[in-house]
Coordinates of C-alpha atoms in Angstrom, one line a residue:
X1 CA 46.8 208.6 244.9
X2 CA 50.0 207.9 246.8
X3 CA 48.3 208.7 250.1
X4 CA 45.5 206.3 249.2
X5 CA 47.9 203.6 248.1
X6 CA 49.9 203.7 251.4
X7 CA 46.7 204.0 253.5
X8 CA 45.2 201.0 251.8
X9 CA 48.5 199.1 252.2
X10 CA 48.5 199.8 256.0
X11 CA 44.9 198.5 256.4
X12 CA 45.7 195.5 254.1
X13 CA 48.7 194.6 256.4
X14 CA 46.5 194.9 259.5
X15 CA 43.8 192.6 257.9
X16 CA 46.5 190.2 256.7
X17 CA 48.1 189.8 260.1
X18 CA 44.7 189.3 261.7
X19 CA 43.7 186.7 259.2
X20 CA 47.0 184.8 259.6
X21 CA 46.2 184.3 263.3
X22 CA 42.7 183.1 262.4
X23 CA 43.8 180.7 259.7
X24 CA 46.6 179.2 261.6
X25 CA 44.4 176.7 263.4
X26 CA 42.3 176.1 260.3
X27 CA 45.4 175.1 258.3
X28 CA 46.6 172.8 261.1
X29 CA 43.2 171.1 261.1
X30 CA 43.3 170.8 257.3
X31 CA 46.8 169.2 257.4
X32 CA 45.5 166.7 259.9
X33 CA 42.6 165.8 257.7
X34 CA 44.8 165.4 254.7
X35 CA 46.8 162.8 256.6
X36 CA 43.8 160.6 257.4
X37 CA 42.1 161.0 254.0
X38 CA 43.0 158.8 251.1
X39 CA 45.3 160.8 248.8
X40 CA 44.4 161.4 245.2
X41 CA 47.1 160.7 242.7
X42 CA 47.9 163.1 239.8
X43 CA 45.9 165.9 241.4
X44 CA 46.7 169.0 239.2
X45 CA 45.5 171.4 241.9
X46 CA 48.1 170.0 244.3
X47 CA 50.8 170.3 241.8
X48 CA 49.9 174.0 241.2
X49 CA 49.8 174.5 245.0
X50 CA 53.2 172.9 245.4
X51 CA 54.7 175.1 242.7
X52 CA 53.1 178.2 244.2
X53 CA 54.4 177.4 247.7
X54 CA 57.9 176.9 246.4
X55 CA 58.0 180.5 245.2
X56 CA 59.4 183.2 247.4
X57 CA 57.0 185.8 248.9
X58 CA 58.4 188.4 246.5
X59 CA 57.8 186.1 243.5
X60 CA 54.3 185.4 244.6
X61 CA 53.7 189.1 245.0
X62 CA 54.8 190.2 241.6
X63 CA 53.0 187.3 239.8
X64 CA 49.8 189.4 239.9
X65 CA 51.6 192.5 238.5
X66 CA 53.1 190.3 235.7
X67 CA 49.7 188.8 234.9
X68 CA 48.2 192.4 234.7
X69 CA 50.9 193.4 232.3
X70 CA 50.3 190.3 230.1
X71 CA 46.6 191.0 230.1
X72 CA 47.1 194.6 228.9
X73 CA 49.6 193.4 226.3
X74 CA 46.9 191.1 224.9
X75 CA 44.4 194.0 224.8
X76 CA 46.9 195.9 222.5
X77 CA 46.5 193.0 220.0
X78 CA 42.7 193.6 219.6
X79 CA 42.1 196.1 216.8
X80 CA 38.8 197.3 218.3
X81 CA 40.7 198.4 221.5
X82 CA 43.3 200.5 219.9
X83 CA 41.6 203.9 220.5
X84 CA 40.9 203.1 224.1
X85 CA 44.5 201.8 224.6
X86 CA 46.1 204.9 223.1
X87 CA 43.8 207.2 225.2
X88 CA 44.1 205.5 228.6
X89 CA 47.1 203.2 228.5
X90 CA 49.7 205.7 227.2
X91 CA 50.8 208.8 229.1
X92 CA 50.9 212.1 227.2
X93 CA 50.4 215.6 228.7
X94 CA 48.6 216.6 225.5
X95 CA 46.0 213.9 225.7
X96 CA 42.5 214.5 226.9
X97 CA 42.9 211.9 229.6
X98 CA 45.7 212.9 232.0
X99 CA 45.2 211.2 235.4
X100 CA 44.2 207.6 234.8
X101 CA 47.0 207.0 232.2
X102 CA 49.6 207.9 234.9
X103 CA 48.7 204.6 236.5
X104 CA 47.4 202.5 233.6
X105 CA 50.4 203.1 231.4
X106 CA 52.6 201.5 234.1
X107 CA 51.0 198.2 233.1
X108 CA 51.0 198.8 229.4
X109 CA 53.5 197.4 226.8
X110 CA 53.0 197.3 223.0
X111 CA 56.3 195.4 222.3
X112 CA 56.7 191.8 223.6
X113 CA 60.5 192.4 224.1
X114 CA 59.8 195.5 226.1
X115 CA 57.4 193.7 228.4
X116 CA 59.6 190.6 228.7
X117 CA 62.6 192.7 229.7
X118 CA 60.7 194.7 232.3
X119 CA 59.0 191.7 233.8
X120 CA 62.4 189.8 233.9
X121 CA 64.0 192.6 235.9
X122 CA 60.9 192.9 238.2
X123 CA 61.0 189.1 238.8
X124 CA 64.8 189.2 239.4
X125 CA 64.5 191.9 242.1
X126 CA 61.2 190.7 243.6
X127 CA 62.6 188.7 246.4
X128 CA 65.0 191.4 247.5
X129 CA 62.5 194.3 247.4
X130 CA 59.7 192.4 249.2
X131 CA 62.0 191.1 251.9
X132 CA 63.1 194.7 252.3
X133 CA 59.7 196.3 252.4
X134 CA 57.1 193.6 252.9
X135 CA 54.4 192.7 250.5
X136 CA 51.9 195.4 251.3
X137 CA 54.4 198.3 251.5
X138 CA 56.0 197.1 248.2
X139 CA 52.7 197.3 246.4
X140 CA 52.1 200.8 247.7
X141 CA 55.6 201.9 246.6
X142 CA 55.3 200.2 243.2
X143 CA 51.9 201.8 242.3
X144 CA 53.1 205.2 243.6
X145 CA 56.3 204.9 241.6
X146 CA 54.3 204.4 238.4
X147 CA 52.3 207.6 239.0
X148 CA 55.3 209.7 240.2
X149 CA 57.6 208.6 237.4
X150 CA 54.9 209.5 234.9
X151 CA 54.4 212.9 236.5
X152 CA 58.1 213.6 236.1
X153 CA 57.8 212.5 232.5
X154 CA 54.9 215.0 232.1
X155 CA 56.9 217.8 233.5
X156 CA 59.9 217.1 231.2
X157 CA 57.7 216.9 228.1
X158 CA 56.0 220.2 229.0
X159 CA 59.4 221.8 229.6
X160 CA 60.8 220.6 226.3
X161 CA 57.7 220.8 224.2
X162 CA 58.1 217.2 223.0
X163 CA 54.6 215.7 223.3
X164 CA 54.8 212.0 222.5
X165 CA 53.1 209.1 224.2
X166 CA 55.0 206.9 226.6
X167 CA 54.1 203.5 228.1
X168 CA 55.7 200.7 230.1
X169 CA 56.6 199.7 233.7
X170 CA 60.2 201.0 233.4
X171 CA 59.7 203.9 235.7
X172 CA 58.2 201.8 238.5
X173 CA 60.8 199.1 238.0
X174 CA 63.6 201.7 238.2
X175 CA 62.2 202.5 241.7
X176 CA 62.5 198.9 242.7
X177 CA 66.0 198.6 241.2
X178 CA 67.1 201.9 242.8
X179 CA 65.7 201.0 246.2
X180 CA 67.5 197.6 246.3
X181 CA 70.8 199.0 245.0
X182 CA 70.7 201.9 247.6
X183 CA 70.1 199.5 250.4
X184 CA 72.5 196.8 249.2
X185 CA 75.2 198.7 247.2
X186 CA 77.8 196.0 247.5
X187 CA 75.5 193.2 246.1
X188 CA 76.9 191.6 243.0
X189 CA 74.9 191.9 239.8
X190 CA 75.4 190.5 236.3
X191 CA 73.9 190.9 232.8
X192 CA 71.7 187.9 231.9
X193 CA 73.5 187.3 228.6
X194 CA 77.0 188.1 230.0
X195 CA 77.1 186.3 233.4
X196 CA 80.9 186.4 233.4
X197 CA 80.9 190.2 234.0
X198 CA 79.8 191.2 237.5
X199 CA 79.5 194.6 239.1
X200 CA 78.2 196.0 242.3
X201 CA 74.6 197.2 242.6
X202 CA 75.9 200.7 243.6
X203 CA 77.9 201.0 240.4
X204 CA 75.0 199.8 238.3
X205 CA 72.7 202.4 239.8
X206 CA 75.2 205.2 239.2
X207 CA 75.7 204.1 235.6
X208 CA 71.9 204.0 235.0
X209 CA 71.4 207.4 236.4
X210 CA 74.2 208.8 234.4
X211 CA 72.9 207.3 231.2
X212 CA 69.3 208.6 231.7
X213 CA 70.6 212.0 232.8
X214 CA 72.6 212.2 229.5
X215 CA 69.6 211.0 227.6
X216 CA 67.4 213.7 229.1
X217 CA 69.9 216.4 228.6
X218 CA 70.7 215.5 225.0
X219 CA 67.1 214.8 224.0
X220 CA 67.5 211.1 223.2
X221 CA 64.2 209.5 222.3
X222 CA 65.1 205.8 222.7
X223 CA 63.5 205.7 226.2
X224 CA 61.5 207.9 228.5
X225 CA 64.6 209.0 230.4
X226 CA 62.7 211.5 232.6
X227 CA 60.4 208.7 233.8
X228 CA 63.4 206.5 234.5
X229 CA 65.1 209.2 236.5
X230 CA 61.9 210.0 238.4
X231 CA 61.5 206.4 239.3
X232 CA 65.1 206.0 240.4
X233 CA 65.1 209.1 242.5
X234 CA 61.9 208.1 244.2
X235 CA 63.3 204.7 245.0
X236 CA 66.5 206.2 246.5
X237 CA 64.5 208.7 248.5
X238 CA 62.0 206.2 249.8
X239 CA 64.4 203.7 251.3
X240 CA 66.5 206.5 252.7
X241 CA 63.8 208.8 254.1
X242 CA 60.3 207.9 252.9
X243 CA 60.0 204.7 254.9
X244 CA 60.6 206.6 258.1
X245 CA 58.3 209.5 257.1
X246 CA 55.4 207.5 255.7
X247 CA 55.3 203.8 256.6
X248 CA 56.5 204.1 260.2
X249 CA 53.9 206.8 260.9
X250 CA 50.9 204.6 259.8
X251 CA 49.9 203.8 263.4
X252 CA 47.2 206.5 263.8
X253 CA 45.4 205.2 260.6
X254 CA 45.6 201.6 261.7
X255 CA 44.4 202.4 265.2
X256 CA 41.4 204.3 263.7
X257 CA 40.6 201.4 261.4
X258 CA 40.9 199.0 264.4
X259 CA 38.5 201.1 266.5
X260 CA 36.0 201.4 263.6
X261 CA 36.1 197.6 263.1
X262 CA 35.7 196.9 266.8
X263 CA 32.8 199.3 267.0
X264 CA 31.1 197.7 264.0
X265 CA 31.6 194.3 265.4
X266 CA 30.1 195.3 268.7
X267 CA 27.0 196.7 266.9
X268 CA 26.7 193.5 265.0
X269 CA 26.4 191.4 268.2
X270 CA 30.1 190.8 268.8

């Protein structure tokens, strides 16, 4: 799954760069037409476009992830969907469905507070992580983080014999938080309800890892501490080594995709 995610992201980036060049002149022409056309007042669509354009690239990127989480949260409210939700949107090594929940549970929250807290952290770190990795690479890392953190949770549950369902985006968000804190350890952070207390990102990451390590060792059941640790370790590893090993070696795949596209375009009459 991780290989497919990064391969798709590399092709997506190639197509995105190609389309930007193509749409540059189209947008310039559209801007010119807007100047000579009579402008409509109170156009709701333009207000939405203005709001969207004022967002950072990171905020625009995570908007789709947040929308997916809200949609799945609404599905939990439908009584007729409960059996499907427990089977495919919670991760449990004793369940009859093992693979798809590793991804789907990353977008699943039963509690409104749980979802709101996770989405707030994701929104807060969205600009930093996307400026660090880029939109396409971030999506590949986020999806991979969800699967990898759930896999670590599976291993811990099998080792301890505690088979209980887990859900939530915390593992993937821990990857985002750990990646940013590893790259920018001196950045200042604060708790939303206690803005007067600030601390460095590096200190926050160490405290979170210590807390989840203690929770895993002592058998606390408040959170899925194994998934949190798996996500954090993956985020630290990726920005330290993974980017060089995976993303910077995508050229052969992109080149093969380019040659295939060129060949197909030639067959179609160029």
